[in-house]
C-alpha positions as a Python dict, from the first residue, in 0.01 Angstrom:
ca = {
    (1, 'X'): (0, 0, 0),
    (2, 'X'): (246, 249, -1),
    (3, 'X'): (499, 195, 281),
    (4, 'X'): (569, 463, 557),
    (5, 'X'): (857, 690, 527),
    (6, 'X'): (1183, 585, 743),
    (7, 'X'): (1182, 806, 1098),
    (8, 'X'): (1515, 1012, 1038),
    (9, 'X'): (1705, 791, 1303),
    (10, 'X'): (1654, 527, 1082),
    (11, 'X'): (1807, 641, 762),
    (12, 'X'): (2149, 668, 657),
    (13, 'X'): (2376, 973, 687),
    (14, 'X'): (2300, 1259, 494),
    (15, 'X'): (2566, 1361, 248),
    (16, 'X'): (2729, 1722, 314),
    (17, 'X'): (2955, 1920, 117),
    (18, 'X'): (3279, 1973, 344),
    (19, 'X'): (3411, 2316, 224),
    (20, 'X'): (3556, 2458, 536),
    (21, 'X'): (3926, 2299, 496),
    (22, 'X'): (3943, 2451, 112),
    (23, 'X'): (3761, 2758, 235),
    (24, 'X'): (4029, 2854, 511),
    (25, 'X'): (4311, 2718, 265),
    (26, 'X'): (4255, 2962, 13),
    (27, 'X'): (4153, 3255, 251),
    (28, 'X'): (4485, 3200, 393),
    (29, 'X'): (4687, 3195, 73),
    (30, 'X'): (4507, 3485, -44),
    (31, 'X'): (4657, 3688, 285),
    (32, 'X'): (4259, 3764, 372),
    (33, 'X'): (4080, 3751, 744),
    (34, 'X'): (3750, 3641, 780),
    (35, 'X'): (3640, 3979, 847),
    (36, 'X'): (3752, 4083, 498),
    (37, 'X'): (3597, 3779, 300),
    (38, 'X'): (3265, 3882, 514),
    (39, 'X'): (3313, 4257, 391),
    (40, 'X'): (3368, 4113, 5),
    (41, 'X'): (3064, 3853, 46),
    (42, 'X'): (2871, 3945, 264),
    (43, 'X'): (2840, 3681, 489),
    (44, 'X'): (2861, 3718, 882),
    (45, 'X'): (3227, 3646, 980),
    (46, 'X'): (3032, 3412, 1251),
    (47, 'X'): (2873, 3242, 965),
    (48, 'X'): (3213, 3194, 796),
    (49, 'X'): (3399, 3078, 1086),
    (50, 'X'): (3110, 2800, 1123),
    (51, 'X'): (3176, 2686, 773),
    (52, 'X'): (3573, 2684, 800),
    (53, 'X'): (3528, 2468, 1067),
    (54, 'X'): (3285, 2249, 898),
    (55, 'X'): (3001, 2327, 1169),
    (56, 'X'): (2810, 2438, 906),
    (57, 'X'): (2716, 2386, 549),
    (58, 'X'): (2670, 2665, 317),
    (59, 'X'): (2407, 2708, 48),
    (60, 'X'): (2488, 2727, -293),
    (61, 'X'): (2429, 3107, -296),
    (62, 'X'): (2681, 3127, -17),
    (63, 'X'): (2942, 2913, -176),
    (64, 'X'): (2910, 3103, -493),
    (65, 'X'): (2967, 3449, -264),
    (66, 'X'): (3251, 3306, -105),
    (67, 'X'): (3417, 3134, -405),
    (68, 'X'): (3379, 3498, -546),
    (69, 'X'): (3519, 3681, -230),
    (70, 'X'): (3833, 3421, -285),
    (71, 'X'): (3868, 3458, -643),
    (72, 'X'): (3845, 3088, -688),
    (73, 'X'): (3600, 2865, -922),
    (74, 'X'): (3334, 2762, -672),
    (75, 'X'): (3398, 2389, -768),
    (76, 'X'): (3753, 2446, -598),
    (77, 'X'): (3583, 2505, -251),
    (78, 'X'): (3444, 2131, -316),
    (79, 'X'): (3767, 1918, -377),
    (80, 'X'): (3754, 1790, -23),
    (81, 'X'): (3454, 1658, -87),
    (82, 'X'): (3572, 1459, -397),
    (83, 'X'): (3727, 1102, -463),
    (84, 'X'): (4092, 1100, -335),
    (85, 'X'): (4367, 1029, -618),
    (86, 'X'): (4446, 672, -644),
    (87, 'X'): (4840, 559, -594),
    (88, 'X'): (4948, 185, -670),
    (89, 'X'): (5274, 150, -561),
    (90, 'X'): (5486, -76, -785),
    (91, 'X'): (5506, -391, -551),
    (92, 'X'): (5130, -366, -535),
    (93, 'X'): (5120, -387, -909),
    (94, 'X'): (4910, -724, -1000),
    (95, 'X'): (5184, -949, -1203),
    (96, 'X'): (5127, -1280, -1351),
    (97, 'X'): (5398, -1494, -1607),
    (98, 'X'): (5312, -1548, -1922),
    (99, 'X'): (5409, -1788, -2163),
    (100, 'X'): (5792, -1718, -2310),
    (101, 'X'): (5950, -1586, -2037),
    (102, 'X'): (5673, -1268, -2076),
    (103, 'X'): (5501, -1097, -1760),
    (104, 'X'): (5204, -885, -1753),
    (105, 'X'): (5174, -637, -1451),
    (106, 'X'): (4830, -382, -1433),
    (107, 'X'): (4978, -66, -1382),
    (108, 'X'): (4654, 97, -1259),
    (109, 'X'): (4561, -228, -1033),
    (110, 'X'): (4211, -214, -1151),
    (111, 'X'): (4143, 89, -1004),
    (112, 'X'): (4073, 292, -1289),
    (113, 'X'): (3695, 274, -1396),
    (114, 'X'): (3755, 331, -1760),
    (115, 'X'): (4105, 199, -1905),
    (116, 'X'): (4317, -79, -1803),
    (117, 'X'): (4704, 21, -1826),
    (118, 'X'): (4949, -296, -1885),
    (119, 'X'): (5342, -270, -1886),
    (120, 'X'): (5433, -633, -2061),
    (121, 'X'): (5786, -696, -2017),
    (122, 'X'): (5876, -947, -2342),
    (123, 'X'): (6231, -1147, -2416),
    (124, 'X'): (6393, -1097, -2753),
    (125, 'X'): (6246, -1263, -3038),
    (126, 'X'): (5889, -1342, -2882),
    (127, 'X'): (5538, -1183, -3003),
    (128, 'X'): (5210, -1182, -2876),
    (129, 'X'): (5102, -1366, -3187),
    (130, 'X'): (4847, -1218, -3461),
    (131, 'X'): (4509, -1113, -3278),
    (132, 'X'): (4208, -886, -3286),
    (133, 'X'): (3989, -781, -3025),
    (134, 'X'): (3740, -483, -2934),
    (135, 'X'): (3789, -93, -2803),
    (136, 'X'): (4101, 150, -2934),
    (137, 'X'): (4442, 22, -2856),
    (138, 'X'): (4743, 232, -2759),
    (139, 'X'): (5101, 143, -2710),
    (140, 'X'): (5411, 309, -2554),
    (141, 'X'): (5759, 176, -2624),
    (142, 'X'): (5953, 209, -2295),
    (143, 'X'): (6256, -28, -2378),
    (144, 'X'): (6386, -212, -2682),
    (145, 'X'): (6294, -250, -3046),
    (146, 'X'): (5960, -389, -3157),
    (147, 'X'): (5774, -459, -3475),
    (148, 'X'): (5451, -351, -3471),
    (149, 'X'): (5235, -521, -3770),
    (150, 'X'): (4850, -456, -3879),
    (151, 'X'): (4776, -585, -4200),
    (152, 'X'): (4987, -435, -4470),
    (153, 'X'): (5138, -196, -4202),
    (154, 'X'): (5460, -267, -4039),
    (155, 'X'): (5655, -24, -3814),
    (156, 'X'): (5962, -84, -3629),
    (157, 'X'): (5951, 143, -3340),
    (158, 'X'): (6206, 216, -3015),
    (159, 'X'): (6162, 361, -2666),
    (160, 'X'): (5989, 699, -2681),
    (161, 'X'): (5760, 566, -2973),
    (162, 'X'): (5372, 560, -2988),
    (163, 'X'): (5160, 388, -3189),
    (164, 'X'): (4748, 355, -3189),
    (165, 'X'): (4525, 148, -3428),
    (166, 'X'): (4171, -15, -3446),
    (167, 'X'): (4231, -340, -3281),
    (168, 'X'): (3926, -515, -3446),
    (169, 'X'): (4190, -573, -3734),
    (170, 'X'): (4435, -846, -3665),
    (171, 'X'): (4769, -738, -3554),
    (172, 'X'): (5128, -844, -3407),
    (173, 'X'): (5350, -738, -3153),
    (174, 'X'): (5694, -881, -3160),
    (175, 'X'): (6024, -778, -2956),
    (176, 'X'): (6312, -779, -3277),
    (177, 'X'): (6561, -624, -3046),
    (178, 'X'): (6844, -796, -2825),
    (179, 'X'): (6707, -746, -2472),
    (180, 'X'): (6358, -764, -2306),
    (181, 'X'): (6156, -529, -2413),
    (182, 'X'): (5918, -331, -2223),
    (183, 'X'): (5561, -174, -2325),
    (184, 'X'): (5311, -7, -2219),
    (185, 'X'): (4940, -89, -2369),
    (186, 'X'): (4650, 123, -2239),
    (187, 'X'): (4303, 24, -2373),
    (188, 'X'): (3949, 15, -2260),
    (189, 'X'): (3871, -117, -1911),
    (190, 'X'): (3544, -365, -2066),
    (191, 'X'): (3800, -498, -2330),
    (192, 'X'): (4008, -799, -2154),
    (193, 'X'): (4136, -972, -2423),
    (194, 'X'): (4415, -764, -2482),
    (195, 'X'): (4545, -898, -2155),
    (196, 'X'): (4470, -1230, -2280),
    (197, 'X'): (4641, -1207, -2592),
    (198, 'X'): (4941, -1065, -2403),
    (199, 'X'): (4980, -1404, -2227),
    (200, 'X'): (5035, -1605, -2561),
    (201, 'X'): (5410, -1461, -2658),
    (202, 'X'): (5547, -1730, -2938),
    (203, 'X'): (5898, -1759, -3059),
}
């Protein structure tokens, strides 16, 4: 038996498009009055005022008309409805110590849905050891001298250098400099074994 539809009072909040702030900001940045936007869009000034004060939700047609009057893409008026930027300050990075004096911090602190970004610090003479895992892997050298080895391919890289490889092929990353080395490692979020490999430096 089909259940009856819930009364409106029992339903969750109805999502809305909050375009007022962006519409007002773009109108003011263009040096336009509500009356001028009304002339360009064909919309009533009172209606435009209600939209800017989030007392009215524009239809898609009205949204497109306002965007055209302001000379911006319609999507720009929806920015206030989007998820705000994610910020992770240095002090809030998850950090763990690894064998051999290495340290691993998760730059994105798990906020990124698609990639994991690690900063790995390794003392001189240590490496991750030969390992393999799934997912593309990218490296950006931040400090020190590093020997990147994969099969018959071997590269010695320094600060600012970048390398990417197919990590399903066994590879090794070694700090061959005289000082602590730092490297940025980026890989798909689901490929957690990279972080585990970074915990296994060897002399």
